[in-house]
């Protein structure tokens, strides 16, 4: 508790903010939902390694440590979010869905949605951003780390739930996460039927391949599917099989 | 807050505990430092998939979901622990050290140290445990998940710091984490010298190989090293180089 009160005192520093600090504090308030206690943390969070020019004890002062911390906190909060949202799904599904949510591209998109990208662009002042494809997502994780250190776990969790996770298309992600193949296998075991995944053909050249897979149940053809890898073709065939078998997915 | 009070009411259930529940509650108190609020969570935490025999909505009732959650919480707490402990180390070091701490073998050992393995052995009642090498570590993660759901983040964090992380030989882990090769490269860049890693020989057969690597600075031999992989040999040579160059590690 005393730590929190100390943090609140830090907010009094805001009377000494210069113009750019005032602008950053306002932007943080807009994104995070509350004024920062310790603005330094947020200044660090937007400091990408490529614009970092200070060092201390041989360590470049950049947002990479905050990114490491934010990644772990984000992972924990998303893990719990999915744990609660899907009480009857196994840990394989939860793990897979989580890794699809906290991947770099998804985080990049969210950083743009919440306006973090604008702040980063300002920080880069005309330098070429395109060389750093993941900079938005990386900075979003660093922001999570800053919020965690500044405001503690509960505040940070609320921030992640209400202002980050809300932007995920969880249902869209799940459609591609469901392991249709294991659904088909589970079904076959329950029904004591023999299921076979048979590769019919591989076409294409060394750069683009197409696999064609067929599923038989007790020797009878049930469904087929295609894809750029064997796994994807099996998944596609299994999805068709699930539909034919009217399995809940 | 009201959630916490409700949890406390759950503790009143303890008057109805049967003999084995009483024993479990006492063991949890011993391991976690406080009596459980909701004993059901801990019963679930020690239920390995191989001894699970109930299902609900097609999901086997086992500790795997709790393990998934506990893994994420443990990861976050260890991440912050290292972030604070090593203020001047970069995120590569922190990430690598963390993955060495929360690996299966290290967690197995800690589960044995805190006595969790005894509870698991009782649960298995003479069944063969050796088929499940990671069962102790898995269950430790599930226990973390149970503590988190039962008592919240702050309590769980304290539990992890005081009763799990304390058993890690962090200094021992770090010695093997330090990336000596990048230390040598950093030094050479700072000193504007040309560093070369040269493979001198590979000896051995298909099962056991030994690589021999030599480091030269501006063409002069500085140090050499050996190892079972090219990377290990380079690491060994770099360690010797760091010693000769008297670099801080």
CSV table of C-alpha atoms in Angstrom, one decimal:
chain,number,residue,atom,x,y,z
A,1,UNK,CA,0.0,0.0,0.0
A,2,UNK,CA,2.8,2.4,0.9
A,3,UNK,CA,4.3,1.7,-2.4
A,4,UNK,CA,1.1,2.8,-4.1
A,5,UNK,CA,1.0,6.0,-2.1
A,6,UNK,CA,4.5,6.8,-3.1
A,7,UNK,CA,3.6,6.3,-6.7
A,8,UNK,CA,0.7,8.8,-6.3
A,9,UNK,CA,3.2,11.3,-5.0
A,10,UNK,CA,5.1,10.8,-8.2
A,11,UNK,CA,2.1,12.2,-10.0
A,12,UNK,CA,2.8,15.5,-8.4
A,13,UNK,CA,5.8,15.8,-10.7
A,14,UNK,CA,3.3,16.5,-13.5
A,15,UNK,CA,3.4,20.2,-12.6
A,16,UNK,CA,7.0,20.1,-13.9
A,17,UNK,CA,6.3,18.3,-17.1
A,18,UNK,CA,7.6,20.0,-20.2
A,19,UNK,CA,5.5,20.3,-23.4
A,20,UNK,CA,6.4,16.9,-24.9
A,21,UNK,CA,6.0,15.2,-21.5
A,22,UNK,CA,2.5,16.7,-21.1
A,23,UNK,CA,1.6,15.4,-24.5
A,24,UNK,CA,2.9,11.9,-23.7
A,25,UNK,CA,1.1,11.9,-20.3
A,26,UNK,CA,-2.2,12.8,-22.1
A,27,UNK,CA,-1.7,10.1,-24.7
A,28,UNK,CA,-1.0,7.5,-22.0
A,29,UNK,CA,-4.1,8.6,-20.1
A,30,UNK,CA,-6.1,8.2,-23.3
A,31,UNK,CA,-4.7,4.7,-24.0
A,32,UNK,CA,-4.4,3.3,-20.5
A,33,UNK,CA,-7.4,5.0,-18.9
A,34,UNK,CA,-5.6,6.9,-16.2
A,35,UNK,CA,-2.8,9.4,-15.8
A,36,UNK,CA,0.7,7.8,-15.4
A,37,UNK,CA,2.2,7.9,-11.9
A,38,UNK,CA,5.8,7.5,-13.1
A,39,UNK,CA,6.1,9.0,-16.5
A,40,UNK,CA,9.7,7.8,-16.8
A,41,UNK,CA,8.5,4.3,-17.3
A,42,UNK,CA,6.4,5.2,-20.2
A,43,UNK,CA,9.1,7.3,-21.8
A,44,UNK,CA,11.3,4.2,-21.6
A,45,UNK,CA,8.5,2.0,-23.0
A,46,UNK,CA,8.4,4.0,-26.2
A,47,UNK,CA,12.2,4.0,-26.6
A,48,UNK,CA,12.9,1.5,-29.3
A,49,UNK,CA,16.5,0.1,-29.4
A,50,UNK,CA,17.1,1.8,-32.8
A,51,UNK,CA,16.4,5.3,-31.4
A,52,UNK,CA,18.2,4.5,-28.1
A,53,UNK,CA,21.5,6.4,-27.7
A,54,UNK,CA,22.2,6.3,-24.0
A,55,UNK,CA,23.9,3.4,-22.1
A,56,UNK,CA,24.3,2.6,-18.5
A,57,UNK,CA,26.7,-0.1,-17.2
A,58,UNK,CA,27.1,-1.3,-20.7
A,59,UNK,CA,23.3,-1.7,-21.2
A,60,UNK,CA,21.7,0.3,-23.9
A,61,UNK,CA,18.7,2.2,-22.5
A,62,UNK,CA,15.8,0.9,-24.6
A,63,UNK,CA,12.4,-0.6,-24.1
A,64,UNK,CA,13.6,-4.2,-24.5
A,65,UNK,CA,13.6,-5.1,-20.9
A,66,UNK,CA,10.1,-3.7,-20.4
A,67,UNK,CA,9.0,-5.6,-23.5
A,68,UNK,CA,10.3,-8.8,-21.9
A,69,UNK,CA,8.4,-8.1,-18.7
A,70,UNK,CA,5.2,-7.0,-20.5
A,71,UNK,CA,5.3,-10.1,-22.7
A,72,UNK,CA,5.2,-12.3,-19.5
A,73,UNK,CA,2.4,-10.3,-17.8
A,74,UNK,CA,0.3,-10.2,-21.0
A,75,UNK,CA,0.8,-13.9,-21.4
A,76,UNK,CA,-0.5,-14.5,-17.8
A,77,UNK,CA,-3.5,-12.3,-18.2
A,78,UNK,CA,-4.4,-13.8,-21.6
A,79,UNK,CA,-3.9,-17.3,-20.2
A,80,UNK,CA,-6.4,-16.6,-17.4
A,81,UNK,CA,-8.8,-14.8,-19.8
A,82,UNK,CA,-9.0,-18.0,-22.0
A,83,UNK,CA,-9.1,-20.3,-18.9
A,84,UNK,CA,-12.2,-18.5,-17.7
A,85,UNK,CA,-13.8,-18.0,-21.1
A,86,UNK,CA,-13.5,-21.7,-22.2
A,87,UNK,CA,-14.2,-23.8,-19.1
A,88,UNK,CA,-14.6,-27.0,-21.1
A,89,UNK,CA,-11.6,-26.7,-23.5
A,90,UNK,CA,-8.4,-28.6,-22.9
A,91,UNK,CA,-5.0,-27.0,-22.3
A,92,UNK,CA,-3.9,-27.8,-25.9
A,93,UNK,CA,-6.6,-25.6,-27.2
A,94,UNK,CA,-5.9,-22.8,-24.6
A,95,UNK,CA,-2.2,-22.9,-25.3
A,96,UNK,CA,-2.7,-22.7,-29.1
A,97,UNK,CA,-5.3,-19.9,-28.9
A,98,UNK,CA,-3.1,-17.9,-26.6
A,99,UNK,CA,-0.1,-18.1,-28.9
A,100,UNK,CA,-2.3,-17.0,-31.7
A,101,UNK,CA,-3.5,-14.0,-29.7
A,102,UNK,CA,-0.1,-12.8,-28.5
A,103,UNK,CA,1.7,-13.1,-31.7
A,104,UNK,CA,3.6,-10.2,-33.2
A,105,UNK,CA,1.2,-9.5,-36.1
A,106,UNK,CA,-1.9,-9.4,-33.8
A,107,UNK,CA,-0.1,-7.1,-31.4
A,108,UNK,CA,1.0,-4.8,-34.2
A,109,UNK,CA,-2.6,-4.4,-35.2
A,110,UNK,CA,-3.7,-3.6,-31.7
A,111,UNK,CA,-1.0,-1.1,-31.2
A,112,UNK,CA,-2.3,0.7,-34.3
A,113,UNK,CA,-5.9,0.5,-33.0
A,114,UNK,CA,-5.2,2.0,-29.6
A,115,UNK,CA,-3.1,4.8,-31.1
A,116,UNK,CA,0.2,3.7,-29.8
A,117,UNK,CA,1.7,3.6,-33.3
A,118,UNK,CA,1.1,7.4,-33.6
A,119,UNK,CA,3.3,8.0,-30.5
A,120,UNK,CA,6.0,5.7,-31.9
A,121,UNK,CA,6.0,7.5,-35.3
A,122,UNK,CA,6.4,10.8,-33.5
A,123,UNK,CA,9.4,9.3,-31.5
A,124,UNK,CA,11.0,8.2,-34.8
A,125,UNK,CA,10.6,11.7,-36.3
A,126,UNK,CA,10.8,10.8,-40.0
A,127,UNK,CA,13.3,7.9,-39.5
A,128,UNK,CA,12.4,4.9,-41.5
A,129,UNK,CA,10.0,2.7,-39.5
A,130,UNK,CA,9.5,0.0,-42.1
A,131,UNK,CA,12.8,-1.6,-41.2
A,132,UNK,CA,11.3,-2.6,-37.9
A,133,UNK,CA,8.3,-4.6,-38.7
A,134,UNK,CA,7.4,-5.6,-35.2
A,135,UNK,CA,8.0,-2.3,-33.6
A,136,UNK,CA,4.4,-1.5,-32.8
A,137,UNK,CA,3.7,-4.9,-31.2
A,138,UNK,CA,7.0,-4.8,-29.3
A,139,UNK,CA,6.2,-1.4,-27.9
A,140,UNK,CA,2.7,-2.5,-26.9
A,141,UNK,CA,4.3,-5.2,-24.8
A,142,UNK,CA,6.7,-2.7,-23.3
A,143,UNK,CA,3.7,-0.5,-22.5
A,144,UNK,CA,2.2,-3.4,-20.6
A,145,UNK,CA,5.4,-3.8,-18.7
A,146,UNK,CA,5.4,-0.1,-17.8
A,147,UNK,CA,1.8,-0.1,-16.7
A,148,UNK,CA,2.5,-3.2,-14.6
A,149,UNK,CA,5.5,-1.5,-12.8
A,150,UNK,CA,3.6,1.8,-12.5
A,151,UNK,CA,0.3,0.6,-11.3
A,152,UNK,CA,0.5,-3.0,-10.2
A,153,UNK,CA,-1.0,-6.3,-11.3
A,154,UNK,CA,-4.7,-5.6,-10.9
A,155,UNK,CA,-4.7,-2.3,-12.7
A,156,UNK,CA,-2.6,-3.8,-15.5
A,157,UNK,CA,-4.9,-6.8,-15.8
A,158,UNK,CA,-7.9,-4.5,-16.2
A,159,UNK,CA,-6.0,-2.5,-18.7
A,160,UNK,CA,-5.1,-5.6,-20.7
A,161,UNK,CA,-8.7,-7.0,-20.5
A,162,UNK,CA,-10.5,-3.8,-21.3
A,163,UNK,CA,-8.1,-2.1,-23.8
A,164,UNK,CA,-6.1,-4.9,-25.4
A,165,UNK,CA,-8.0,-8.2,-25.4
A,166,UNK,CA,-11.2,-6.4,-26.4
A,167,UNK,CA,-9.6,-5.8,-29.8
A,168,UNK,CA,-8.9,-9.5,-30.4
A,169,UNK,CA,-11.2,-11.3,-32.7
A,170,UNK,CA,-11.2,-14.3,-30.4
A,171,UNK,CA,-13.9,-16.2,-32.3
A,172,UNK,CA,-12.1,-15.7,-35.5
A,173,UNK,CA,-8.9,-17.0,-33.9
A,174,UNK,CA,-10.7,-20.0,-32.5
A,175,UNK,CA,-12.1,-21.2,-35.8
A,176,UNK,CA,-8.5,-21.6,-37.0
A,177,UNK,CA,-7.4,-23.1,-33.6
A,178,UNK,CA,-9.8,-25.9,-33.4
A,179,UNK,CA,-7.9,-29.1,-34.0
A,180,UNK,CA,-10.4,-30.8,-36.4
A,181,UNK,CA,-8.2,-33.8,-36.8
A,182,UNK,CA,-8.2,-34.7,-33.1
A,183,UNK,CA,-12.0,-34.2,-33.1
A,184,UNK,CA,-12.3,-36.8,-35.8
A,185,UNK,CA,-10.0,-39.2,-34.0
A,186,UNK,CA,-11.8,-38.7,-30.7
A,187,UNK,CA,-15.1,-39.4,-32.4
A,188,UNK,CA,-13.7,-42.6,-34.1
A,189,UNK,CA,-12.4,-43.9,-30.8
A,190,UNK,CA,-15.7,-43.3,-29.0
A,191,UNK,CA,-17.6,-45.0,-31.8
A,192,UNK,CA,-15.0,-47.8,-32.1
A,193,UNK,CA,-14.5,-47.1,-35.9
A,194,UNK,CA,-11.3,-47.2,-37.8
A,195,UNK,CA,-10.2,-43.8,-39.2
A,196,UNK,CA,-7.5,-43.4,-41.8
A,197,UNK,CA,-5.8,-40.3,-43.2
A,198,UNK,CA,-4.6,-41.1,-46.6
A,199,UNK,CA,-2.4,-38.9,-48.8
A,200,UNK,CA,-3.9,-39.0,-52.3
A,201,UNK,CA,-1.4,-36.7,-54.1
A,202,UNK,CA,1.1,-34.0,-53.8
A,203,UNK,CA,1.2,-31.5,-56.7
A,204,UNK,CA,3.1,-28.4,-57.5
A,205,UNK,CA,6.7,-27.4,-57.6
A,206,UNK,CA,9.4,-26.9,-55.0
A,207,UNK,CA,8.0,-23.5,-54.0
A,208,UNK,CA,4.3,-24.2,-54.0
A,209,UNK,CA,3.0,-27.6,-53.0
A,210,UNK,CA,-0.6,-28.8,-52.7
A,211,UNK,CA,-1.3,-31.9,-50.6
A,212,UNK,CA,-4.6,-33.8,-51.1
A,213,UNK,CA,-5.7,-35.9,-48.2
A,214,UNK,CA,-8.7,-38.3,-47.9
A,215,UNK,CA,-10.3,-39.6,-44.7
A,216,UNK,CA,-11.9,-43.0,-44.6
A,217,UNK,CA,-14.0,-44.5,-41.9
A,218,UNK,CA,-13.9,-48.3,-41.7
A,219,UNK,CA,-12.6,-48.2,-45.3
A,220,UNK,CA,-15.3,-45.9,-46.7
A,221,UNK,CA,-14.5,-42.5,-48.0
A,222,UNK,CA,-15.9,-39.8,-45.7
A,223,UNK,CA,-14.2,-36.5,-46.8
A,224,UNK,CA,-11.2,-35.0,-48.4
A,225,UNK,CA,-9.2,-31.8,-48.1
A,226,UNK,CA,-6.3,-29.8,-49.6
A,227,UNK,CA,-3.6,-27.6,-48.2
A,228,UNK,CA,-0.1,-26.3,-48.6
A,229,UNK,CA,1.3,-28.8,-46.0
A,230,UNK,CA,0.3,-32.3,-45.1
A,231,UNK,CA,-1.0,-31.0,-41.8
A,232,UNK,CA,-3.1,-28.3,-43.4
A,233,UNK,CA,-4.6,-30.8,-45.8
A,234,UNK,CA,-5.4,-33.1,-43.0
A,235,UNK,CA,-6.9,-30.2,-41.0
A,236,UNK,CA,-9.0,-29.2,-44.1
A,237,UNK,CA,-10.2,-32.8,-44.6
A,238,UNK,CA,-11.0,-33.2,-40.9
A,239,UNK,CA,-13.0,-30.0,-40.9
A,240,UNK,CA,-15.1,-31.4,-43.8
A,241,UNK,CA,-15.4,-34.6,-41.9
A,242,UNK,CA,-16.6,-32.8,-38.8
A,243,UNK,CA,-19.3,-31.1,-40.8
A,244,UNK,CA,-20.4,-34.4,-42.4
A,245,UNK,CA,-20.4,-36.1,-39.0
A,246,UNK,CA,-22.2,-33.1,-37.5
A,247,UNK,CA,-19.6,-33.0,-34.6
A,248,UNK,CA,-19.7,-30.0,-32.3
A,249,UNK,CA,-16.6,-27.9,-32.8
B,1,UNK,CA,-12.8,-7.7,-1.9
B,2,UNK,CA,-16.2,-9.4,-1.7
B,3,UNK,CA,-14.7,-12.3,-3.7
B,4,UNK,CA,-12.0,-12.7,-1.0
B,5,UNK,CA,-14.6,-12.8,1.7
B,6,UNK,CA,-16.5,-15.4,-0.1
B,7,UNK,CA,-13.3,-17.4,-0.4
B,8,UNK,CA,-12.9,-17.2,3.3
B,9,UNK,CA,-16.4,-18.6,3.9
B,10,UNK,CA,-15.3,-21.6,1.8
B,11,UNK,CA,-12.8,-22.3,4.5
B,12,UNK,CA,-15.6,-23.1,6.9
B,13,UNK,CA,-16.2,-26.2,4.8
B,14,UNK,CA,-13.1,-27.6,6.5
B,15,UNK,CA,-15.3,-28.8,9.4
B,16,UNK,CA,-16.8,-31.3,6.9
B,17,UNK,CA,-13.5,-32.5,5.5
B,18,UNK,CA,-13.1,-36.3,5.5
B,19,UNK,CA,-9.8,-37.9,6.7
B,20,UNK,CA,-8.0,-37.7,3.3
B,21,UNK,CA,-9.2,-34.1,2.7
B,22,UNK,CA,-7.9,-33.1,6.2
B,23,UNK,CA,-4.5,-34.7,5.3
B,24,UNK,CA,-4.4,-32.8,1.9
B,25,UNK,CA,-5.4,-29.5,3.5
B,26,UNK,CA,-2.6,-29.9,6.1
B,27,UNK,CA,-0.1,-30.8,3.4
B,28,UNK,CA,-1.2,-27.7,1.3
B,29,UNK,CA,-0.8,-25.5,4.4
B,30,UNK,CA,2.7,-26.9,4.9
B,31,UNK,CA,3.7,-26.2,1.2
B,32,UNK,CA,1.8,-23.0,0.5
B,33,UNK,CA,2.1,-21.4,3.9
B,34,UNK,CA,-1.6,-21.0,4.6
B,35,UNK,CA,-4.7,-23.2,4.7
B,36,UNK,CA,-6.6,-23.5,1.4
B,37,UNK,CA,-9.8,-21.6,0.9
B,38,UNK,CA,-11.2,-23.8,-1.8
B,39,UNK,CA,-9.8,-27.3,-1.3
B,40,UNK,CA,-11.4,-28.5,-4.6
B,41,UNK,CA,-8.9,-26.5,-6.6
B,42,UNK,CA,-6.0,-28.4,-4.9
B,43,UNK,CA,-7.7,-31.7,-5.3
B,44,UNK,CA,-7.8,-31.0,-9.0
B,45,UNK,CA,-4.2,-29.8,-9.0
B,46,UNK,CA,-2.9,-33.2,-8.0
B,47,UNK,CA,-5.1,-35.1,-10.4
B,48,UNK,CA,-2.8,-36.2,-13.2
B,49,UNK,CA,-4.4,-37.1,-16.5
B,50,UNK,CA,-3.4,-40.7,-16.1
B,51,UNK,CA,-5.3,-41.1,-12.9
B,52,UNK,CA,-8.3,-39.0,-14.1
B,53,UNK,CA,-11.4,-41.0,-14.7
B,54,UNK,CA,-14.2,-38.4,-14.8
B,55,UNK,CA,-15.3,-36.4,-17.7
B,56,UNK,CA,-17.5,-33.4,-18.1
B,57,UNK,CA,-18.7,-32.0,-21.5
B,58,UNK,CA,-16.2,-34.3,-23.2
B,59,UNK,CA,-13.3,-32.8,-21.1
B,60,UNK,CA,-11.3,-35.2,-18.9
B,61,UNK,CA,-11.2,-33.8,-15.4
B,62,UNK,CA,-7.5,-33.5,-14.7
B,63,UNK,CA,-4.9,-30.9,-13.7
B,64,UNK,CA,-3.9,-30.0,-17.2
B,65,UNK,CA,-5.9,-26.8,-17.4
B,66,UNK,CA,-4.5,-25.7,-14.0
B,67,UNK,CA,-1.0,-26.6,-15.3
B,68,UNK,CA,-1.5,-24.3,-18.3
B,69,UNK,CA,-2.6,-21.4,-16.0
B,70,UNK,CA,0.1,-22.0,-13.4
B,71,UNK,CA,2.8,-22.1,-16.1
B,72,UNK,CA,1.7,-18.6,-17.3
B,73,UNK,CA,1.6,-17.2,-13.7
B,74,UNK,CA,4.9,-18.7,-12.8
B,75,UNK,CA,6.4,-17.3,-16.0
B,76,UNK,CA,5.2,-13.8,-15.1
B,77,UNK,CA,6.5,-13.9,-11.6
B,78,UNK,CA,9.9,-15.3,-12.5
B,79,UNK,CA,10.1,-12.7,-15.3
B,80,UNK,CA,9.6,-9.9,-12.8
B,81,UNK,CA,12.0,-11.5,-10.3
B,82,UNK,CA,14.8,-11.6,-12.8
B,83,UNK,CA,13.9,-8.1,-14.1
B,84,UNK,CA,14.4,-6.7,-10.6
B,85,UNK,CA,17.4,-8.9,-9.7
B,86,UNK,CA,19.4,-7.9,-12.8
B,87,UNK,CA,18.8,-4.3,-13.5
B,88,UNK,CA,21.7,-4.1,-16.0
B,89,UNK,CA,21.2,-7.3,-18.0
B,90,UNK,CA,19.5,-7.2,-21.4
B,91,UNK,CA,16.3,-9.0,-22.3
B,92,UNK,CA,18.2,-11.8,-24.1
B,93,UNK,CA,19.9,-12.8,-20.8
B,94,UNK,CA,16.6,-12.5,-18.9
B,95,UNK,CA,14.7,-14.6,-21.3
B,96,UNK,CA,17.3,-17.3,-21.4
B,97,UNK,CA,17.7,-17.4,-17.7
B,98,UNK,CA,13.9,-17.6,-17.2
B,99,UNK,CA,13.6,-20.5,-19.6
B,100,UNK,CA,16.3,-22.3,-17.7
B,101,UNK,CA,14.5,-21.8,-14.4
B,102,UNK,CA,11.1,-22.9,-15.5
B,103,UNK,CA,12.1,-25.9,-17.4
B,104,UNK,CA,10.6,-29.3,-16.6
B,105,UNK,CA,13.7,-30.8,-14.9
B,106,UNK,CA,14.2,-27.9,-12.6
B,107,UNK,CA,10.5,-27.9,-11.6
B,108,UNK,CA,10.6,-31.6,-11.0
B,109,UNK,CA,13.4,-31.1,-8.5
B,110,UNK,CA,11.6,-28.3,-6.7
B,111,UNK,CA,8.4,-30.4,-6.5
B,112,UNK,CA,10.5,-33.0,-4.7
B,113,UNK,CA,12.1,-30.5,-2.4
B,114,UNK,CA,8.8,-28.9,-1.2
B,115,UNK,CA,7.2,-32.4,-0.7
B,116,UNK,CA,4.7,-32.2,-3.5
B,117,UNK,CA,6.1,-35.5,-4.9
B,118,UNK,CA,5.0,-37.3,-1.7
B,119,UNK,CA,1.4,-36.2,-2.3
B,120,UNK,CA,1.5,-37.3,-5.9
B,121,UNK,CA,2.9,-40.7,-5.0
B,122,UNK,CA,0.0,-41.2,-2.6
B,123,UNK,CA,-2.4,-40.2,-5.3
B,124,UNK,CA,-0.9,-42.9,-7.6
B,125,UNK,CA,-1.1,-45.6,-4.9
B,126,UNK,CA,1.5,-47.9,-6.3
B,127,UNK,CA,0.8,-47.3,-10.0
B,128,UNK,CA,4.0,-46.9,-11.9
B,129,UNK,CA,5.1,-43.2,-11.8
B,130,UNK,CA,8.2,-43.7,-13.9
B,131,UNK,CA,6.2,-43.6,-17.1
B,132,UNK,CA,5.5,-39.9,-16.4
B,133,UNK,CA,8.8,-38.2,-16.1
B,134,UNK,CA,7.5,-34.7,-15.8
B,135,UNK,CA,4.6,-35.4,-13.4
B,136,UNK,CA,6.2,-33.6,-10.5
B,137,UNK,CA,7.0,-30.5,-12.4
B,138,UNK,CA,3.6,-30.5,-14.1
B,139,UNK,CA,1.8,-30.8,-10.8
B,140,UNK,CA,3.9,-28.0,-9.3
B,141,UNK,CA,2.6,-25.8,-12.1
B,142,UNK,CA,-0.9,-26.9,-11.5
B,143,UNK,CA,-0.5,-26.1,-7.8
B,144,UNK,CA,0.6,-22.6,-8.8
B,145,UNK,CA,-2.6,-22.3,-10.9
B,146,UNK,CA,-4.7,-23.5,-7.9
B,147,UNK,CA,-3.0,-21.1,-5.5
B,148,UNK,CA,-3.6,-18.2,-8.0
B,149,UNK,CA,-7.3,-19.0,-8.4
B,150,UNK,CA,-7.7,-19.6,-4.7
B,151,UNK,CA,-5.8,-16.7,-3.3
B,152,UNK,CA,-5.2,-14.2,-6.0
B,153,UNK,CA,-2.1,-12.8,-7.6
B,154,UNK,CA,-0.3,-11.2,-4.7
B,155,UNK,CA,-0.5,-14.2,-2.5
B,156,UNK,CA,0.5,-16.5,-5.3
B,157,UNK,CA,3.4,-14.3,-6.2
B,158,UNK,CA,4.6,-14.4,-2.6
B,159,UNK,CA,4.2,-18.2,-2.6
B,160,UNK,CA,6.3,-18.4,-5.8
B,161,UNK,CA,9.0,-16.1,-4.5
B,162,UNK,CA,9.3,-17.5,-1.0
B,163,UNK,CA,8.7,-21.2,-1.6
B,164,UNK,CA,9.6,-22.0,-5.2
B,165,UNK,CA,12.2,-19.5,-6.5
B,166,UNK,CA,14.1,-19.8,-3.3
B,167,UNK,CA,15.1,-23.3,-4.3
B,168,UNK,CA,16.6,-22.3,-7.7
B,169,UNK,CA,20.3,-22.1,-7.9
B,170,UNK,CA,20.1,-18.8,-9.8
B,171,UNK,CA,23.8,-18.2,-9.7
B,172,UNK,CA,24.6,-21.6,-11.0
B,173,UNK,CA,22.0,-21.1,-13.8
B,174,UNK,CA,23.5,-17.8,-14.8
B,175,UNK,CA,27.0,-19.1,-15.2
B,176,UNK,CA,25.7,-21.3,-18.0
B,177,UNK,CA,23.4,-18.6,-19.4
B,178,UNK,CA,26.0,-15.9,-20.0
B,179,UNK,CA,26.6,-15.6,-23.7
B,180,UNK,CA,30.4,-15.5,-23.8
B,181,UNK,CA,30.4,-15.3,-27.5
B,182,UNK,CA,28.5,-12.1,-27.7
B,183,UNK,CA,30.6,-10.7,-24.9
B,184,UNK,CA,33.7,-11.3,-27.1
B,185,UNK,CA,32.0,-9.8,-30.2
B,186,UNK,CA,30.8,-6.7,-28.3
B,187,UNK,CA,34.3,-6.2,-27.0
B,188,UNK,CA,35.8,-6.5,-30.5
B,189,UNK,CA,33.3,-4.0,-31.9
B,190,UNK,CA,34.1,-1.5,-29.1
B,191,UNK,CA,37.8,-2.0,-29.7
B,192,UNK,CA,37.5,-2.0,-33.5
B,193,UNK,CA,39.3,-5.3,-33.7
B,194,UNK,CA,38.5,-8.2,-36.0
B,195,UNK,CA,37.4,-11.3,-34.3
B,196,UNK,CA,37.2,-14.7,-36.0
B,197,UNK,CA,35.8,-18.0,-34.8
B,198,UNK,CA,37.5,-20.8,-36.7
B,199,UNK,CA,36.6,-24.5,-36.5
B,200,UNK,CA,39.9,-26.4,-36.2
B,201,UNK,CA,38.6,-29.9,-36.2
B,202,UNK,CA,35.6,-32.2,-35.6
B,203,UNK,CA,36.5,-35.6,-34.1
B,204,UNK,CA,34.4,-38.5,-32.9
B,205,UNK,CA,31.7,-40.7,-34.5
B,206,UNK,CA,28.1,-40.2,-35.4
B,207,UNK,CA,27.0,-40.5,-31.8
B,208,UNK,CA,29.7,-38.5,-30.0
B,209,UNK,CA,31.3,-35.5,-31.7
B,210,UNK,CA,33.9,-33.1,-30.4
B,211,UNK,CA,34.3,-29.7,-32.0
B,212,UNK,CA,37.4,-27.7,-31.6
B,213,UNK,CA,37.1,-24.0,-32.1
B,214,UNK,CA,39.8,-21.3,-32.1
B,215,UNK,CA,39.3,-17.5,-31.7
B,216,UNK,CA,41.7,-15.1,-33.4
B,217,UNK,CA,41.8,-11.3,-32.9
B,218,UNK,CA,43.2,-9.4,-35.8
B,219,UNK,CA,44.6,-12.7,-37.0
B,220,UNK,CA,46.4,-13.6,-33.8
B,221,UNK,CA,45.3,-16.7,-31.8
B,222,UNK,CA,43.6,-15.6,-28.5
B,223,UNK,CA,41.9,-18.8,-27.1
B,224,UNK,CA,40.4,-22.1,-28.1
B,225,UNK,CA,37.7,-24.3,-26.8
B,226,UNK,CA,36.0,-27.7,-27.2
B,227,UNK,CA,32.4,-29.0,-27.0
B,228,UNK,CA,29.9,-31.5,-28.3
B,229,UNK,CA,28.4,-29.0,-30.6
B,230,UNK,CA,29.8,-26.1,-32.6
B,231,UNK,CA,27.9,-23.7,-30.4
B,232,UNK,CA,29.2,-25.2,-27.2
B,233,UNK,CA,32.8,-25.2,-28.5
B,234,UNK,CA,32.5,-21.5,-29.5
B,235,UNK,CA,31.0,-20.8,-26.1
B,236,UNK,CA,33.9,-22.6,-24.4
B,237,UNK,CA,36.5,-20.8,-26.5
B,238,UNK,CA,34.7,-17.5,-25.8
B,239,UNK,CA,34.7,-18.1,-22.1
B,240,UNK,CA,38.5,-18.6,-22.2
B,241,UNK,CA,38.8,-15.5,-24.3
B,242,UNK,CA,36.8,-13.5,-21.8
B,243,UNK,CA,39.2,-14.6,-19.1
B,244,UNK,CA,42.2,-13.7,-21.1
B,245,UNK,CA,40.7,-10.3,-22.0
B,246,UNK,CA,39.7,-9.9,-18.4
B,247,UNK,CA,36.1,-9.0,-19.5
B,248,UNK,CA,33.4,-8.6,-16.9
B,249,UNK,CA,30.9,-11.4,-17.2
